[in-house]
Amino acid sequence: MAKKSYDFLFKLLLIGDSGVGKTCILFRFSDDAFNTTFISTIGIDFKIKTVELGGKKIKLQIWDTAGQERFHTITTSYYRGAMGILLVYDITNSKSFENISKWLRNIDEHASEDVERMLLANKCDMEEKRMVSREKGEQIAREHGIRFYETSAKANVSIEKAFLTLAEDILKKTPCKEQDRKEPVDVNNQFGNRSQCC
Ligand SMILES: Nc1nc2c(ncn2[C@@H]2O[C@H](COP(=O)(O)OP(=O)(O)OP(=O)(O)O)[C@@H](O)[C@H]2O)c(=O)[nH]1
Ligand SMILES: *[C@@H]1O[C@H](CO)[C@@H](O)[C@H](O)[C@H]1NC(C)=O
Ligand SMILES: *[C@@H]1O[C@H](CO)[C@@H](O)[C@H](O)[C@H]1NC(C)=O
Ligand SMILES: *[C@@H]1O[C@H](CO)[C@@H](O)[C@H](O)[C@H]1NC(C)=O
Ligand SMILES: [Mg+2]
């Protein structure tokens, strides 16, 4: 019997206005690299990365959507299958922050109800051009009960942390059924035995 090379498959999705850095965030996470050239995503793209959490191999299939309005129909068709969604804005672009409420509404309309959400304030390396304070980001995240990180794909700030934390949050609410091991596994979460996961 062939052994699967992973224990869980988690599908994640990146959304947010065009130019906020979604593709760069994913490229930093998957290839640990950064490119200053802006090549706007056409439709949708994805990358795979396998990580290990609490002794479990987790294959992350990460969908990178185009932020441009003209791709709305195609990109929203990917919300349904997502277990985690990263909402991204750019701290140097107020409009991209104001649009977060629009992206949150898109999630309400198109994603599954128990999807795990996370808010990322990207380009935090550009402090001199900042238009959106950290407090404003934290506040909207708090209002919606979701985690918040200021990130930089360029300076490699909190990118890995964000993806791993999101995966961990999904793992915590994943029931045991798709796994074949007998011994319980310490998933190392702050809730101790409150976790539904094995
Ligand atoms: N300074 C800085 N620039 C960044 C950062 N992340 C992305 N950029 C730049 O922002 C521009 C847009 O980045 P992308 O990742 O292509 O943006 P996107 O959100 O994927 O845009 P769409 O695909 O059109 O939705 C590029 O020129 C990047 O080099 C960052 O953390 N810091
Ligand atoms: C914010 O959303 C509106 C409506 O979808 C869009 O026209 C606008 O371009 C967005 N802002 C940015 C900075 O992309
Ligand atoms: C980016 O950050 C991650 C996590 O902290 C680290 O493992 C990696 O080596 C960093 N990459 C570079 C190029 O410094
Ligand atoms: C955690 O385990 C302890 C000891 O087994 C038990 O008394 C307690 O009720 C458990 N807590 C929860 C939230 O399940
Ligand atoms: Mg892109």
GROMACS .gro file of C-alpha atoms and ligand atoms in nm:
model
  273
    1MET     CA    1   0.000   0.000   0.000
    2ALA     CA    2   0.150   0.331  -0.108
    3LYS     CA    3   0.192   0.578   0.173
    4LYS     CA    4   0.057   0.927   0.118
    5SER     CA    5   0.332   1.185   0.133
    6TYR     CA    6   0.118   1.406   0.356
    7ASP     CA    7  -0.140   1.375   0.634
    8PHE     CA    8  -0.362   1.670   0.541
    9LEU     CA    9  -0.432   1.886   0.240
   10PHE     CA   10  -0.531   2.244   0.322
   11LYS     CA   11  -0.656   2.480   0.054
   12LEU     CA   12  -0.577   2.845   0.112
   13LEU     CA   13  -0.668   3.156  -0.085
   14LEU     CA   14  -0.513   3.502  -0.115
   15ILE     CA   15  -0.746   3.796  -0.187
   16GLY     CA   16  -0.722   4.176  -0.187
   17ASP     CA   17  -0.689   4.469  -0.427
   18SER     CA   18  -0.455   4.457  -0.723
   19GLY     CA   19  -0.100   4.557  -0.636
   20VAL     CA   20  -0.113   4.496  -0.260
   21GLY     CA   21   0.144   4.217  -0.294
   22LYS     CA   22  -0.048   3.888  -0.288
   23THR     CA   23   0.171   3.721  -0.551
   24CYS     CA   24   0.488   3.847  -0.381
   25ILE     CA   25   0.369   3.716  -0.043
   26LEU     CA   26   0.313   3.373  -0.194
   27PHE     CA   27   0.645   3.382  -0.382
   28ARG     CA   28   0.825   3.471  -0.058
   29PHE     CA   29   0.661   3.181   0.121
   30SER     CA   30   0.707   2.924  -0.157
   31ASP     CA   31   1.047   3.022  -0.297
   32ASP     CA   32   1.187   3.261  -0.034
   33ALA     CA   33   1.246   3.524  -0.302
   34PHE     CA   34   1.115   3.868  -0.401
   35ASN     CA   35   1.070   4.049  -0.731
   36THR     CA   36   1.014   4.425  -0.768
   37THR     CA   37   0.862   4.390  -1.117
   38PHE     CA   38   0.483   4.411  -1.101
   39ILE     CA   39   0.323   4.143  -1.317
   40SER     CA   40  -0.045   4.160  -1.234
   41THR     CA   41  -0.201   3.816  -1.195
   42ILE     CA   42  -0.437   3.707  -1.472
   43GLY     CA   43  -0.730   3.515  -1.326
   44ILE     CA   44  -0.585   3.269  -1.081
   45ASP     CA   45  -0.263   3.086  -1.005
   46PHE     CA   46  -0.143   2.850  -0.733
   47LYS     CA   47   0.158   2.709  -0.552
   48ILE     CA   48   0.210   2.406  -0.335
   49LYS     CA   49   0.417   2.391  -0.021
   50THR     CA   50   0.432   2.112   0.233
   51VAL     CA   51   0.496   2.206   0.594
   52GLU     CA   52   0.519   2.009   0.916
   53LEU     CA   53   0.308   2.100   1.218
   54GLY     CA   54   0.276   1.899   1.536
   55GLY     CA   55   0.431   1.597   1.366
   56LYS     CA   56   0.183   1.616   1.077
   57LYS     CA   57   0.279   1.672   0.716
   58ILE     CA   58   0.045   1.933   0.575
   59LYS     CA   59   0.028   2.000   0.208
   60LEU     CA   60  -0.073   2.359   0.146
   61GLN     CA   61  -0.234   2.432  -0.188
   62ILE     CA   62  -0.235   2.810  -0.206
   63TRP     CA   63  -0.449   2.989  -0.462
   64ASP     CA   64  -0.338   3.336  -0.567
   65THR     CA   65  -0.624   3.542  -0.711
   66ALA     CA   66  -0.613   3.845  -0.940
   67GLY     CA   67  -0.722   4.158  -0.753
   68GLN     CA   68  -0.852   4.330  -1.065
   69GLU     CA   69  -1.228   4.371  -1.073
   70ARG     CA   70  -1.256   4.216  -1.422
   71PHE     CA   71  -1.159   3.876  -1.276
   72HIS     CA   72  -1.422   3.889  -1.001
   73THR     CA   73  -1.635   3.603  -1.141
   74ILE     CA   74  -1.349   3.360  -1.186
   75THR     CA   75  -1.179   3.442  -0.855
   76THR     CA   76  -1.493   3.420  -0.643
   77SER     CA   77  -1.557   3.072  -0.781
   78TYR     CA   78  -1.250   2.958  -0.582
   79TYR     CA   79  -1.375   3.085  -0.244
   80ARG     CA   80  -1.600   2.786  -0.177
   81GLY     CA   81  -1.320   2.530  -0.164
   82ALA     CA   82  -1.093   2.739   0.059
   83MET     CA   83  -1.032   2.637   0.420
   84GLY     CA   84  -0.834   2.951   0.492
   85ILE     CA   85  -0.838   3.296   0.333
   86LEU     CA   86  -0.567   3.560   0.365
   87LEU     CA   87  -0.705   3.912   0.308
   88VAL     CA   88  -0.431   4.150   0.208
   89TYR     CA   89  -0.404   4.529   0.195
   90ASP     CA   90  -0.110   4.762   0.141
   91ILE     CA   91  -0.018   5.000   0.427
   92THR     CA   92   0.084   5.265   0.171
   93ASN     CA   93  -0.258   5.256  -0.003
   94SER     CA   94  -0.560   5.373   0.202
   95LYS     CA   95  -0.804   5.263  -0.065
   96SER     CA   96  -0.679   4.904  -0.042
   97PHE     CA   97  -0.752   4.919   0.331
   98GLU     CA   98  -1.099   5.070   0.282
   99ASN     CA   99  -1.171   4.789   0.037
  100ILE     CA  100  -1.110   4.524   0.304
  101SER     CA  101  -1.477   4.551   0.405
  102LYS     CA  102  -1.567   4.472   0.043
  103TRP     CA  103  -1.338   4.166   0.046
  104LEU     CA  104  -1.490   4.054   0.377
  105ARG     CA  105  -1.836   4.077   0.220
  106ASN     CA  106  -1.715   3.868  -0.075
  107ILE     CA  107  -1.609   3.601   0.176
  108ASP     CA  108  -1.951   3.611   0.343
  109GLU     CA  109  -2.118   3.569   0.006
  110HIS     CA  110  -1.895   3.311  -0.156
  111ALA     CA  111  -1.686   3.119   0.098
  112SER     CA  112  -1.785   2.834   0.325
  113GLU     CA  113  -1.916   2.944   0.662
  114ASP     CA  114  -1.637   2.797   0.876
  115VAL     CA  115  -1.352   2.934   0.665
  116GLU     CA  116  -1.056   3.058   0.870
  117ARG     CA  117  -0.972   3.420   0.786
  118MET     CA  118  -0.661   3.630   0.845
  119LEU     CA  119  -0.582   3.995   0.772
  120LEU     CA  120  -0.239   4.094   0.637
  121ALA     CA  121  -0.113   4.454   0.620
  122ASN     CA  122   0.163   4.421   0.360
  123LYS     CA  123   0.459   4.643   0.258
  124CYS     CA  124   0.543   4.725   0.620
  125ASP     CA  125   0.899   4.788   0.502
  126MET     CA  126   0.774   5.119   0.352
  127GLU     CA  127   0.729   5.304   0.681
  128GLU     CA  128   0.797   5.644   0.519
  129LYS     CA  129   0.501   5.598   0.283
  130ARG     CA  130   0.262   5.456   0.541
  131MET     CA  131  -0.102   5.573   0.507
  132VAL     CA  132  -0.271   5.315   0.730
  133SER     CA  133  -0.172   5.283   1.096
  134ARG     CA  134  -0.120   4.947   1.257
  135GLU     CA  135  -0.400   5.034   1.502
  136LYS     CA  136  -0.657   5.074   1.224
  137GLY     CA  137  -0.565   4.731   1.091
  138GLU     CA  138  -0.577   4.574   1.435
  139GLN     CA  139  -0.915   4.731   1.498
  140ILE     CA  140  -1.090   4.594   1.190
  141ALA     CA  141  -0.935   4.252   1.257
  142ARG     CA  142  -1.063   4.261   1.615
  143GLU     CA  143  -1.411   4.365   1.500
  144HIS     CA  144  -1.424   4.058   1.278
  145GLY     CA  145  -1.253   3.825   1.524
  146ILE     CA  146  -0.963   3.744   1.297
  147ARG     CA  147  -0.585   3.745   1.334
  148PHE     CA  148  -0.375   4.033   1.206
  149TYR     CA  149  -0.014   4.061   1.094
  150GLU     CA  150   0.186   4.339   0.939
  151THR     CA  151   0.398   4.173   0.672
  152SER     CA  152   0.660   4.250   0.414
  153ALA     CA  153   0.721   4.019   0.122
  154LYS     CA  154   1.022   4.234   0.037
  155ALA     CA  155   1.189   4.241   0.379
  156ASN     CA  156   1.060   3.892   0.469
  157VAL     CA  157   0.855   4.003   0.772
  158SER     CA  158   0.597   3.763   0.920
  159ILE     CA  159   0.522   3.584   0.592
  160GLU     CA  160   0.605   3.233   0.711
  161LYS     CA  161   0.449   3.311   1.049
  162ALA     CA  162   0.119   3.409   0.885
  163PHE     CA  163   0.087   3.094   0.670
  164LEU     CA  164   0.194   2.859   0.950
  165THR     CA  165  -0.044   3.018   1.201
  166LEU     CA  166  -0.332   2.996   0.956
  167ALA     CA  167  -0.250   2.630   0.887
  168GLU     CA  168  -0.230   2.566   1.262
  169ASP     CA  169  -0.571   2.728   1.318
  170ILE     CA  170  -0.721   2.506   1.049
  171LEU     CA  171  -0.549   2.198   1.191
  172LYS     CA  172  -0.700   2.271   1.534
  173LYS     CA  173  -1.050   2.234   1.400
  174THR     CA  174  -0.979   1.941   1.169
  175PRO     CA  175  -1.138   1.619   1.292
  176CYS     CA  176  -0.929   1.304   1.311
  177LYS     CA  177  -1.107   1.097   1.053
  178GLU     CA  178  -0.883   1.128   0.752
  179GLN     CA  179  -0.578   1.007   0.937
  180ASP     CA  180  -0.456   0.657   0.996
  181ARG     CA  181  -0.224   0.679   1.295
  182LYS     CA  182  -0.337   0.534   1.625
  183GLU     CA  183  -0.149   0.733   1.884
  184PRO     CA  184  -0.275   1.079   1.970
  185VAL     CA  185  -0.060   1.360   1.843
  186ASP     CA  186   0.026   1.669   2.041
  187VAL     CA  187  -0.063   1.951   1.806
  188ASN     CA  188   0.097   2.188   2.048
  189ASN     CA  189  -0.178   2.442   2.059
  190GLN     CA  190  -0.250   2.692   2.330
  191PHE     CA  191  -0.591   2.538   2.403
  192GLY     CA  192  -0.440   2.210   2.520
  193ASN     CA  193  -0.708   1.940   2.536
  194ARG     CA  194  -0.979   2.168   2.406
  195SER     CA  195  -0.855   2.088   2.057
  196GLN     CA  196  -1.084   1.873   1.846
  197CYS     CA  197  -0.783   1.748   1.658
  198CYS     CA  198  -0.612   1.425   1.754
  199LIG     N1  199   0.814   4.754  -0.081
  199LIG     C1  200   0.740   4.646  -0.101
  199LIG     N2  201   0.688   4.622  -0.223
  199LIG     C2  202   0.612   4.512  -0.238
  199LIG     C3  203   0.587   4.421  -0.132
  199LIG     N3  204   0.508   4.322  -0.178
  199LIG     C4  205   0.486   4.349  -0.308
  199LIG     N4  206   0.548   4.462  -0.345
  199LIG     C5  207   0.546   4.524  -0.479
  199LIG     O1  208   0.411   4.555  -0.511
  199LIG     C6  209   0.384   4.532  -0.648
  199LIG     C7  210   0.263   4.441  -0.662
  199LIG     O2  211   0.290   4.314  -0.608
  199LIG     P1  212   0.206   4.183  -0.652
  199LIG     O3  213   0.243   4.077  -0.555
  199LIG     O4  214   0.225   4.153  -0.794
  199LIG     O5  215   0.056   4.234  -0.628
  199LIG     P2  216  -0.079   4.149  -0.635
  199LIG     O6  217  -0.154   4.175  -0.510
  199LIG     O7  218  -0.048   4.007  -0.666
  199LIG     O8  219  -0.158   4.217  -0.758
  199LIG     P3  220  -0.265   4.147  -0.859
  199LIG     O9  221  -0.205   4.021  -0.908
  199LIG    O10  222  -0.288   4.249  -0.968
  199LIG    O11  223  -0.391   4.126  -0.779
  199LIG     C8  224   0.513   4.474  -0.709
  199LIG    O12  225   0.584   4.577  -0.775
  199LIG     C9  226   0.589   4.425  -0.587
  199LIG    O13  227   0.729   4.431  -0.607
  199LIG    C10  228   0.646   4.450  -0.004
  199LIG    O14  229   0.629   4.378   0.096
  199LIG     N5  230   0.720   4.565   0.005
  200LIG     C1  231  -1.144   4.909  -0.447
  200LIG     O1  232  -1.261   4.847  -0.496
  200LIG     C2  233  -1.325   4.917  -0.603
  200LIG     C3  234  -1.457   4.847  -0.632
  200LIG     O2  235  -1.437   4.711  -0.658
  200LIG     C4  236  -1.231   4.920  -0.723
  200LIG     O3  237  -1.290   4.990  -0.831
  200LIG     C5  238  -1.100   4.988  -0.681
  200LIG     O4  239  -1.009   4.985  -0.788
  200LIG     C6  240  -1.041   4.921  -0.558
  200LIG     N1  241  -0.924   4.992  -0.509
  200LIG     C7  242  -0.800   4.958  -0.540
  200LIG     C8  243  -0.692   5.039  -0.477
  200LIG     O5  244  -0.773   4.862  -0.611
  201LIG     C1  245   1.277   3.456   0.565
  201LIG     O1  246   1.218   3.428   0.691
  201LIG     C2  247   1.211   3.290   0.720
  201LIG     C3  248   1.133   3.275   0.850
  201LIG     O2  249   1.182   3.360   0.951
  201LIG     C4  250   1.353   3.232   0.728
  201LIG     O3  251   1.346   3.092   0.753
  201LIG     C5  252   1.422   3.257   0.593
  201LIG     O4  253   1.557   3.212   0.600
  201LIG     C6  254   1.421   3.406   0.560
  201LIG     N1  255   1.476   3.425   0.428
  201LIG     C7  256   1.578   3.507   0.402
  201LIG     C8  257   1.621   3.516   0.261
  201LIG     O5  258   1.633   3.571   0.491
  202LIG     C1  259  -0.910   1.878   2.984
  202LIG     O1  260  -0.870   1.759   3.051
  202LIG     C2  261  -0.897   1.757   3.189
  202LIG     C3  262  -0.838   1.631   3.248
  202LIG     O2  263  -0.860   1.518   3.168
  202LIG     C4  264  -1.050   1.763   3.209
  202LIG     O3  265  -1.080   1.763   3.347
  202LIG     C5  266  -1.101   1.889   3.147
  202LIG     O4  267  -1.243   1.894   3.156
  202LIG     C6  268  -1.061   1.898   3.000
  202LIG     N1  269  -1.099   2.029   2.947
  202LIG     C7  270  -1.172   2.043   2.839
  202LIG     C8  271  -1.206   2.183   2.801
  202LIG     O5  272  -1.207   1.950   2.767
  203MG      MG  273  -0.087   3.886  -0.825
   0.00000   0.00000   0.00000
